[in-house]
Amino acid sequence: TRRGIPEAILAEGKTPEQVASLATTALETTGRALVTRLEDTHFAALEERLEETVPDAAVDRRGATLLATAADHDRPALEATVAIVTAGTVDGPVADEAALICVDAGLAVDRIDDVGVAALTRLIDQVERLRAADVAIVAAGREGALPTVVAGLIDTPVIGVPVSSGYGHGGDGEAALAGMLQSCTVLSVVNVDAGFVAGAQATLIARAIDGARTSGS
Amino acid sequence: TRRGIPEAILAEGKTPEQVASLATTALETTGRALVTRLEDTHFAALEERLEETVPDAAVDRRGATLLATAADHDRPALEATVAIVTAGTVDGPVADEAALICVDAGLAVDRIDDVGVAALTRLIDQVERLRAADVAIVAAGREGALPTVVAGLIDTPVIGVPVSSGYGHGGDGEAALAGMLQSCTVLSVVNVDAGFVAGAQATLIARAIDGARTSGS
Amino acid sequence: TRRGIPEAILAEGKTPEQVASLATTALETTGRALVTRLEDTHFAALEERLEETVPDAAVDRRGATLLATAADHDRPALEATVAIVTAGTVDGPVADEAALICVDAGLAVDRIDDVGVAALTRLIDQVERLRAADVAIVAAGREGALPTVVAGLIDTPVIGVPVSSGYGHGGDGEAALAGMLQSCTVLSVVNVDAGFVAGAQATLIARAIDGARTSGS
Amino acid sequence: TRRGIPEAILAEGKTPEQVASLATTALETTGRALVTRLEDTHFAALEERLEETVPDAAVDRRGATLLATAADHDRPALEATVAIVTAGTVDGPVADEAALICVDAGLAVDRIDDVGVAALTRLIDQVERLRAADVAIVAAGREGALPTVVAGLIDTPVIGVPVSSGYGHGGDGEAALAGMLQSCTVLSVVNVDAGFVAGAQATLIARAIDGARTSGS
Amino acid sequence: TRRGIPEAILAEGKTPEQVASLATTALETTGRALVTRLEDTHFAALEERLEETVPDAAVDRRGATLLATAADHDRPALEATVAIVTAGTVDGPVADEAALICVDAGLAVDRIDDVGVAALTRLIDQVERLRAADVAIVAAGREGALPTVVAGLIDTPVIGVPVSSGYGHGGDGEAALAGMLQSCTVLSVVNVDAGFVAGAQATLIARAIDGARTSGS
Amino acid sequence: TRRGIPEAILAEGKTPEQVASLATTALETTGRALVTRLEDTHFAALEERLEETVPDAAVDRRGATLLATAADHDRPALEATVAIVTAGTVDGPVADEAALICVDAGLAVDRIDDVGVAALTRLIDQVERLRAADVAIVAAGREGALPTVVAGLIDTPVIGVPVSSGYGHGGDGEAALAGMLQSCTVLSVVNVDAGFVAGAQATLIARAIDGARTSGS
Amino acid sequence: TRRGIPEAILAEGKTPEQVASLATTALETTGRALVTRLEDTHFAALEERLEETVPDAAVDRRGATLLATAADHDRPALEATVAIVTAGTVDGPVADEAALICVDAGLAVDRIDDVGVAALTRLIDQVERLRAADVAIVAAGREGALPTVVAGLIDTPVIGVPVSSGYGHGGDGEAALAGMLQSCTVLSVVNVDAGFVAGAQATLIARAIDGARTSGS
Amino acid sequence: TRRGIPEAILAEGKTPEQVASLATTALETTGRALVTRLEDTHFAALEERLEETVPDAAVDRRGATLLATAADHDRPALEATVAIVTAGTVDGPVADEAALICVDAGLAVDRIDDVGVAALTRLIDQVERLRAADVAIVAAGREGALPTVVAGLIDTPVIGVPVSSGYGHGGDGEAALAGMLQSCTVLSVVNVDAGFVAGAQATLIARAIDGARTSGS
Ligand SMILES: Nc1ncnc2c1ncn2[C@@H]1O[C@H](COP(=O)(O)O)[C@@H](O)[C@H]1O
Ligand SMILES: Nc1ncnc2c1ncn2[C@@H]1O[C@H](COP(=O)(O)O)[C@@H](O)[C@H]1O
Ligand SMILES: Nc1ncnc2c1ncn2[C@@H]1O[C@H](COP(=O)(O)O)[C@@H](O)[C@H]1O
Ligand SMILES: Nc1ncnc2c1ncn2[C@@H]1O[C@H](COP(=O)(O)O)[C@@H](O)[C@H]1O
Ligand SMILES: [Mg+2]
Ligand SMILES: [Mg+2]
Ligand SMILES: [Mg+2]
Ligand SMILES: [Mg+2]
Ligand SMILES: [Mg+2]
Ligand SMILES: [Mg+2]
Ligand SMILES: [Mg+2]
Ligand SMILES: [Mg+2]
């Protein structure tokens, strides 16, 4: 593990067979397997392999991310919640990546979708849920303004994730990244499309809060 | 005039004496003089010269922009209003440049300041004023999100002006420019710090509306 | 709708079936469906579906954009015209996207093609048509000089759309975008290839003019 | 306050008199004043003004940042520690800015200097102090590798701050920023030279931990 | 000499005394001295020195460029003309640099100023002069469209010189450079502000034409 | 024609059938057809079509460029030579594009290949041929140094063409373009891979020289 | 050979047959053939061809690089060692390219893998091997910090090779390149993914050391 | 020391007094002091201080670099030579920085100036001196082609140093840097203007050769 964060298997650039093998091994040795950036061919191979070898594993696929858990796996239960917020549909897969890292680590995840800044009322309707979380991950592409607006509404730490969902000048996530770095409120940022890193950083923060809650230290 | 927009004198790169002469000539021949990007030395020279030559001219200085009007100048009175909106204090001089172009052209200007996206309630309090205008210019630096949020609240045309008020990655206005171009709502954009162009474009739009209002064509 | 602009369906990244379903639903609920950035496979699926479900819909396909209208759809008729101008053949699809948004919103569209700046006489021949419109959209790739030259000839608002039609240094639309932002006349700009945004912004301007014309306000 | 973070006064672009007035007012109304990016002339004016008006204020100047505290100010005492780490001397002022924000907010600050990655033993000697903190801010210029190496050694959240201390290709902080975003471990990042934002984000994290510690929630 | 082009002295970065000495030496040994990018202090020192040492030299200063010629210097007389065209006043100094290189080499120079593309009639009025030249240098900043439009009007070689006269995105000459490289007609380009290189390249072309004219080879 | 340069058909983005039709039409109406950036499928379709319709046309294919000439076409014969120089094999197709434009226009072409700057003796062996030409086109990728070195050896005009043949930092032709613009000798430049423009500009220069040679004007 | 370095055949952009022919010829004339950036289809064609023509050749394939050696080839045996170090699995192919160049030239290669900076102990465990080499090549992607850390541990020359293995901002090797250029210790750098250049430069250094060792000069 | 390279004092950003003190201390404790990027005010203060405290120190100032050596300092004498080559006068200070690092470390330095690629004969005249050195540092600005041409002439390692001596596109050393990274021969590169790093890297290479020469290991 890196920094106490469960390892993930990056499917991109691997064959379906390699991914199936790596995931099965992870499942058998650590009780869970997290696969990111997988395509349908990876998924098919993995599903088939699991049916043969670990048929009672629970499989949770969201977008291009998948978390498989052995029936007897003893997931930690952290007393902490992360809000994962998206501006629009295209931000979904990046948020999914972040969400399953948090789930795997034992956090409660509250997913709040489709609250982009061009329609403020949808966002304002969710303020109570946003305030109830211990930390928020906000994924947004195009102009990347959502993390700033969310951070202006709550007093807990916000991690911005720029998404490469635009086109034209800055559409590869560079506009969103620059906008989040220039934010006129307080937030920190991860790389473009780096749902994994955002989820892991949120886990580190939430775990510290959980530690303080449960043991006072 | 370019496109029916009154000419402006760009003080940057000119001596105080050159600016004073050009402005006096403009005042004497066209009844008004608009000077942009001027410094205190330009202002001092100009003030002195005007006192000598056109002592009854009215002088309206805002930030680095100045509009001098002869006592007998017959300014057109357009039946149209432009809202000029800023996110914070640093955006002021760019908004001033836009505002005086509009004033010079005969528009009513409604200036709405300090309504940046990190504190949404201040902005939402101004929705009625925003909706009352025929066209809106929104100047914003840093992440440049304000034009998007304003455009999400109103149905009139919005022109975004990126301001070079940040530091670090994209702080020279590039983050704001890219963000406005990527906006997930509908707006058009001018160059970084181009208050003049924004004011002139708003004037062209407002003049067309005024023309339709007053003559039905 | 965003800002009173009819919604569009972005085909890019969707399957033919998804596009066919979304368009059929839009047609049935709003009387029209606008699809952008579609490919032939999207078109085939959509055509087949429409034949089955809404056989009397009128289909207007231009380039990669398609507007389907129900027989009984009551399109608004705005008393306003937008000129849509292109420099060369490659700019066509971006202009098509802008044009159908305007058509959908009820504007009259005057399309003026192939008047690039390397052959001025073709452009000058069209000055009367350009002057007759209430607002102009000018799409140009390569060096993107056409909006500047058009704006120098008329006194109505011009919206420049940079097109990604070049190769080499700045050929992805960046040269055209930078050139339009640097324009030595008055115009505002949208993102590279953003025909949709240009059409929508022109609609907002034209609708305001129409409102003033028809009701004086 | 933004997000419960005490306000700071940015001296850059203000006259010494303006800074002195703003700081005195802040001190009189909130019991403390934080000034960032100040020069010696600002400092002189401020010192003189304070001697006249609030002579018993305690003044803590570090690099270009200054925290003045009224004798009777009741600073909160958070039960949480932030480690603030620098690679070399040039990173000092950015770390100072972060440090005084944290001090002002009531955090314990553990400053660890001059542990750049070209001499690993100096860093490894500090591992115990690094592990004892609740959150770490790591400021590094040039290649910006220090946050990655620190994060590899500890399990608490790390915030990287790129510093504009190099020369040549990427020497304005861009190399460090890109390096931190590409980090092969888990960290989040703020803008180049954004000591304030790093300190504020660390404060939000530490305050949440403190809240959990002291009240279990 | 480089490529048969007379040498020039770059004043930038040299003291007034150094420039005065170098120019005097050039004058005494080659009969002429060309100084580029000089400031008033360079000019004063040079003027004084020449009065003392070569009082009958003819001095031709244009903008920041100066050509001093000894009374008995035998300048070549090429039978060829270069048109040097500018879009606006700010392009003047770059055109001056190009012009004096050509004069020094013995070309006839036809200077055509202030014919920027936002006011086409001024340009079209000069078509005959443009067509009469053997080669054209066109200096333009901002969007840099003028070389393209000029090249569309004539059949002789055009050399574009981007000028760093804008502000904001691409205002340092990058927009003009990219625009000229993307030109949809035929032209070649030199570096931003490189009046010297444009003048020298035009000289090489004109000299070849002159050679063919006078000797048929 | 643009600037008296015969038109070319850009195959890129067109179907084989479109290219075959356009080329046949050009051949029938103007006696020749020049096709650039064609692939084997374009070539096959074109060959087949020509066999049917213009079986006696002469076809000259070099790299991705093709010049077809009708048996009775009366090509102009300019009394002028262009040297076309390449650094290595990868620069071939760009040089081919330039060469066939020149051939089509009636110039003599002297092609000098594989004389890159890492092996100077091969280049120096060709100095006489280089000096014999009236104008030189030099195509070079990677660091793009060859035009500078060639220009240092001859006194005729040199046009540099950057080629996108590298990889890594600047490998898309940007390093070569920047190097040619920074050249410490005298040359002008066209866009990356713009063999067509280089050939056309060389033609304009050579035609002027030919004109002077044959008529003295 | 370039600089006494054996020639390599770049498979990229060549057909399997071309690669097979070129390699067979090299093998027959120089006793060895080095092929870089080859794909499985190249490999299959080459293997088949070798079986027919040079069946006793020894084939050493690593990643996308292949070194074939004739049975009777007399490889030089340099008395010098190069350490080739990678941060992670993705850096392998670039290191392979460097390694086989060194092997071909007769160097001893010590390959040290998977010692990225996020887990310092793995690196520190290898210090003795690192110190035993005469020169080190360090390949690293993402933030590219490994060459700096390695250079801080040893006193022999280090050559950094940035690898294009990341995603998002700077993920194409630009972050790693900028980081290595900004390194706060002493190293030199080659282009992104330029394993060949790194291997060749290391060979030049090692050969000089070998020369001094074996002959004292 | 870093990597066995004597420490240098970077004057940039330090007061004359600070530089004088640091240098005196270095001289007294290590027998020598190397100061880089110093201005005349630093030099004056240092000279005065040395006269008072270490009057018999030898001072070697070249450009902005200075090496002071105590009378009794025992400089190592390495049996190895570095050639330091410049393209033109502007490259001098960067070469000076490299040279004095090498002198301080005990290398023989052979300085070869003014052999830029636009005049090849001057370079070719120096081939014997170039070949006689054990390693070459080549500093070049503008298009940065000189290291490639030098490397094509010799078989010893070449280190390229890009110099920020141009103007316009890539004139800040970026064109030279990109060109050197794209070099079609074998060389490694350091950051723009990084004479110090180039000198230090050459020292590491030369010291290894010296070690092999004098002890055979
Ligand atoms: N989407 C992702 N983004 C960043 N890192 C990842 C991602 N998925 C997996 N990883 C990490 O990348 C490293 C290499 O993964 P692998 O190539 O599967 O060995 C492991 O440490 C994973 O935890
Ligand atoms: N070509 C386009 N450019 C910009 N926005 C578009 C385009 N086509 C559709 N849209 C808008 O993009 C948003 C998302 O579309 P969809 O992914 O279809 O839900 C909708 O609000 C559409 O109106
Ligand atoms: N490789 C090329 N580079 C630049 N322009 C070209 C090229 N090939 C053809 N052209 C020109 O591009 C224009 C449009 O070509 P087409 O799309 O075939 O009508 C014509 O004026 C051609 O002369
Ligand atoms: N011109 C230079 N370029 C790169 N590093 C330098 C330069 N001059 C001094 N240094 C090094 O920079 C580090 C910091 O120097 P200082 O700020 O003087 O303590 C020391 O390790 C010096 O050896
Ligand atoms: Mg967004
Ligand atoms: Mg803003
Ligand atoms: Mg155009
Ligand atoms: Mg660092
Ligand atoms: Mg222009
Ligand atoms: Mg080359
Ligand atoms: Mg790395
Ligand atoms: Mg050079």
XYZ file of N, CA and C in Angstrom, chain G residues 2-5 151 154-159 177 181-182 184-191 197 200-201 204-205 208-209 212-213 216-217, chain H residues 2-5 151 154-159 177 181-182 184-191 197 200-201 204-205 208-209 212-213 216-217:
198
model
N 27.400 7.241 -36.030
C 27.437 8.617 -35.565
C 28.305 8.646 -34.333
N 29.365 9.411 -34.339
C 30.234 9.585 -33.180
C 30.769 8.261 -32.648
N 31.012 7.287 -33.538
C 31.556 6.013 -33.084
C 30.535 5.135 -32.396
N 29.293 5.554 -32.417
C 28.208 4.751 -31.836
C 27.634 3.883 -32.957
N 21.442 11.231 -8.126
C 22.644 12.060 -8.229
C 23.102 12.554 -6.864
N 25.521 9.683 -5.358
C 26.748 9.178 -5.984
C 27.564 10.323 -6.578
N 28.848 10.070 -6.878
C 29.724 11.122 -7.393
C 30.112 10.923 -8.858
N 29.430 10.008 -9.535
C 29.706 9.776 -10.956
C 28.661 10.501 -11.804
N 28.926 10.682 -13.104
C 27.979 11.436 -13.933
C 26.635 10.724 -14.049
N 25.543 11.520 -13.989
C 24.184 11.002 -14.131
C 23.537 11.648 -15.354
N 22.896 10.814 -16.178
C 22.123 11.302 -17.327
C 20.657 10.972 -17.062
N 10.742 16.265 -17.780
C 11.823 17.009 -18.436
C 12.125 18.293 -17.683
N 15.636 19.352 -15.697
C 16.387 20.566 -16.042
C 16.528 21.477 -14.822
N 15.538 21.462 -13.949
C 15.546 22.304 -12.747
C 16.267 21.624 -11.581
N 18.146 20.355 -8.503
C 18.996 21.129 -7.601
C 20.324 20.432 -7.338
N 20.586 19.345 -8.058
C 21.929 18.769 -7.983
C 22.515 18.832 -9.395
N 23.537 18.033 -9.701
C 24.204 18.124 -11.000
C 23.840 16.926 -11.866
N 23.189 17.175 -12.997
C 22.963 16.116 -13.972
C 22.721 16.742 -15.329
N 22.848 15.934 -16.388
C 22.457 16.428 -17.700
C 21.326 15.550 -18.221
N 20.668 16.016 -19.272
C 19.365 15.495 -19.640
C 19.319 15.241 -21.139
N 18.484 14.287 -21.545
C 18.203 14.098 -22.967
C 16.704 14.276 -23.197
N 16.266 14.178 -24.427
C 14.868 14.409 -24.772
C 13.949 13.343 -24.140
N 19.590 8.118 -27.119
C 20.565 9.192 -26.909
C 21.256 9.023 -25.557
N 23.764 6.271 -25.815
C 24.908 6.655 -26.633
C 25.819 7.629 -25.888
N 25.201 8.598 -25.172
C 26.016 9.559 -24.415
C 26.770 8.820 -23.301
N 29.746 7.165 -24.820
C 30.868 8.077 -25.093
C 31.673 8.344 -23.827
N 30.965 8.532 -22.709
C 31.651 8.788 -21.439
C 32.415 7.547 -20.995
N 35.557 6.799 -22.993
C 36.684 7.652 -22.617
C 37.350 7.114 -21.354
N 36.528 6.684 -20.401
C 37.085 6.130 -19.160
C 37.827 4.820 -19.459
N 41.132 5.558 -20.980
C 42.105 6.005 -19.981
C 42.581 4.825 -19.137
N 41.661 3.926 -18.827
C 42.013 2.758 -18.011
C 42.986 1.839 -18.717
N 45.851 4.404 -20.375
C 46.296 5.593 -19.653
C 46.076 6.885 -20.422
N 45.358 6.837 -21.584
C 45.110 8.095 -22.309
C 43.649 8.222 -22.734
N 28.442 19.490 -3.291
C 27.466 18.630 -3.938
C 28.212 17.772 -4.925
N 28.188 16.480 -4.789
C 28.794 15.541 -5.724
C 30.287 15.781 -5.913
N 30.969 16.258 -4.858
C 32.400 16.494 -4.978
C 32.738 17.740 -5.767
N 31.722 18.514 -6.120
C 31.931 19.775 -6.831
C 32.065 20.885 -5.794
N 29.281 18.306 -32.119
C 29.208 16.868 -31.822
C 29.391 16.036 -33.089
N 33.363 15.508 -33.522
C 34.247 14.884 -32.537
C 33.597 13.655 -31.912
N 34.410 12.811 -31.272
C 33.888 11.565 -30.683
C 33.884 11.558 -29.160
N 34.085 12.729 -28.564
C 34.048 12.828 -27.108
C 32.696 13.381 -26.663
N 32.353 13.237 -25.362
C 31.023 13.695 -24.908
C 30.856 15.208 -25.040
N 29.669 15.629 -25.481
C 29.331 17.044 -25.619
C 28.150 17.371 -24.714
N 28.272 18.472 -23.977
C 27.181 18.976 -23.138
C 26.738 20.310 -23.718
N 17.060 25.440 -26.324
C 16.861 24.235 -25.521
C 16.167 23.147 -26.343
N 17.664 19.436 -27.474
C 16.993 18.176 -27.123
C 16.635 17.379 -28.378
N 16.359 18.065 -29.481
C 16.001 17.413 -30.741
C 17.231 17.059 -31.569
N 20.048 15.839 -33.841
C 20.099 14.590 -34.598
C 21.433 13.868 -34.414
N 22.266 14.360 -33.515
C 23.457 13.601 -33.153
C 23.352 13.282 -31.654
N 24.457 12.968 -30.996
C 24.395 12.557 -29.589
C 24.945 13.652 -28.696
N 24.120 14.179 -27.806
C 24.607 15.113 -26.788
C 23.616 15.128 -25.632
N 24.056 15.615 -24.478
C 23.111 15.841 -23.391
C 23.098 17.319 -23.069
N 22.103 17.732 -22.311
C 21.756 19.138 -22.216
C 21.555 19.523 -20.759
N 21.776 20.817 -20.458
C 21.410 21.343 -19.138
C 20.416 22.487 -19.344
N 19.958 23.056 -18.256
C 18.938 24.111 -18.323
C 19.478 25.370 -19.026
N 25.907 24.213 -13.987
C 25.608 22.781 -14.075
C 26.442 22.118 -15.175
N 29.939 21.689 -13.915
C 30.006 20.655 -12.889
C 29.879 19.258 -13.500
N 28.968 19.104 -14.453
C 28.809 17.806 -15.115
C 30.090 17.456 -15.887
N 32.614 16.184 -13.463
C 32.395 14.790 -13.034
C 32.932 13.811 -14.080
N 32.680 14.120 -15.343
C 33.167 13.249 -16.423
C 34.689 13.273 -16.481
N 36.445 11.424 -13.687
C 36.436 9.965 -13.860
C 37.551 9.555 -14.834
N 37.717 10.337 -15.901
C 38.773 10.044 -16.872
C 40.139 10.220 -16.218
N 40.903 7.323 -14.008
C 41.305 6.143 -14.779
C 42.729 6.314 -15.301
N 43.045 7.538 -15.730
C 44.392 7.795 -16.250
C 45.461 7.629 -15.201
N 44.479 4.069 -13.232
C 43.936 2.926 -13.968
C 42.582 2.471 -13.486
N 41.943 3.221 -12.542
C 40.594 2.798 -12.092
C 39.622 3.966 -12.101
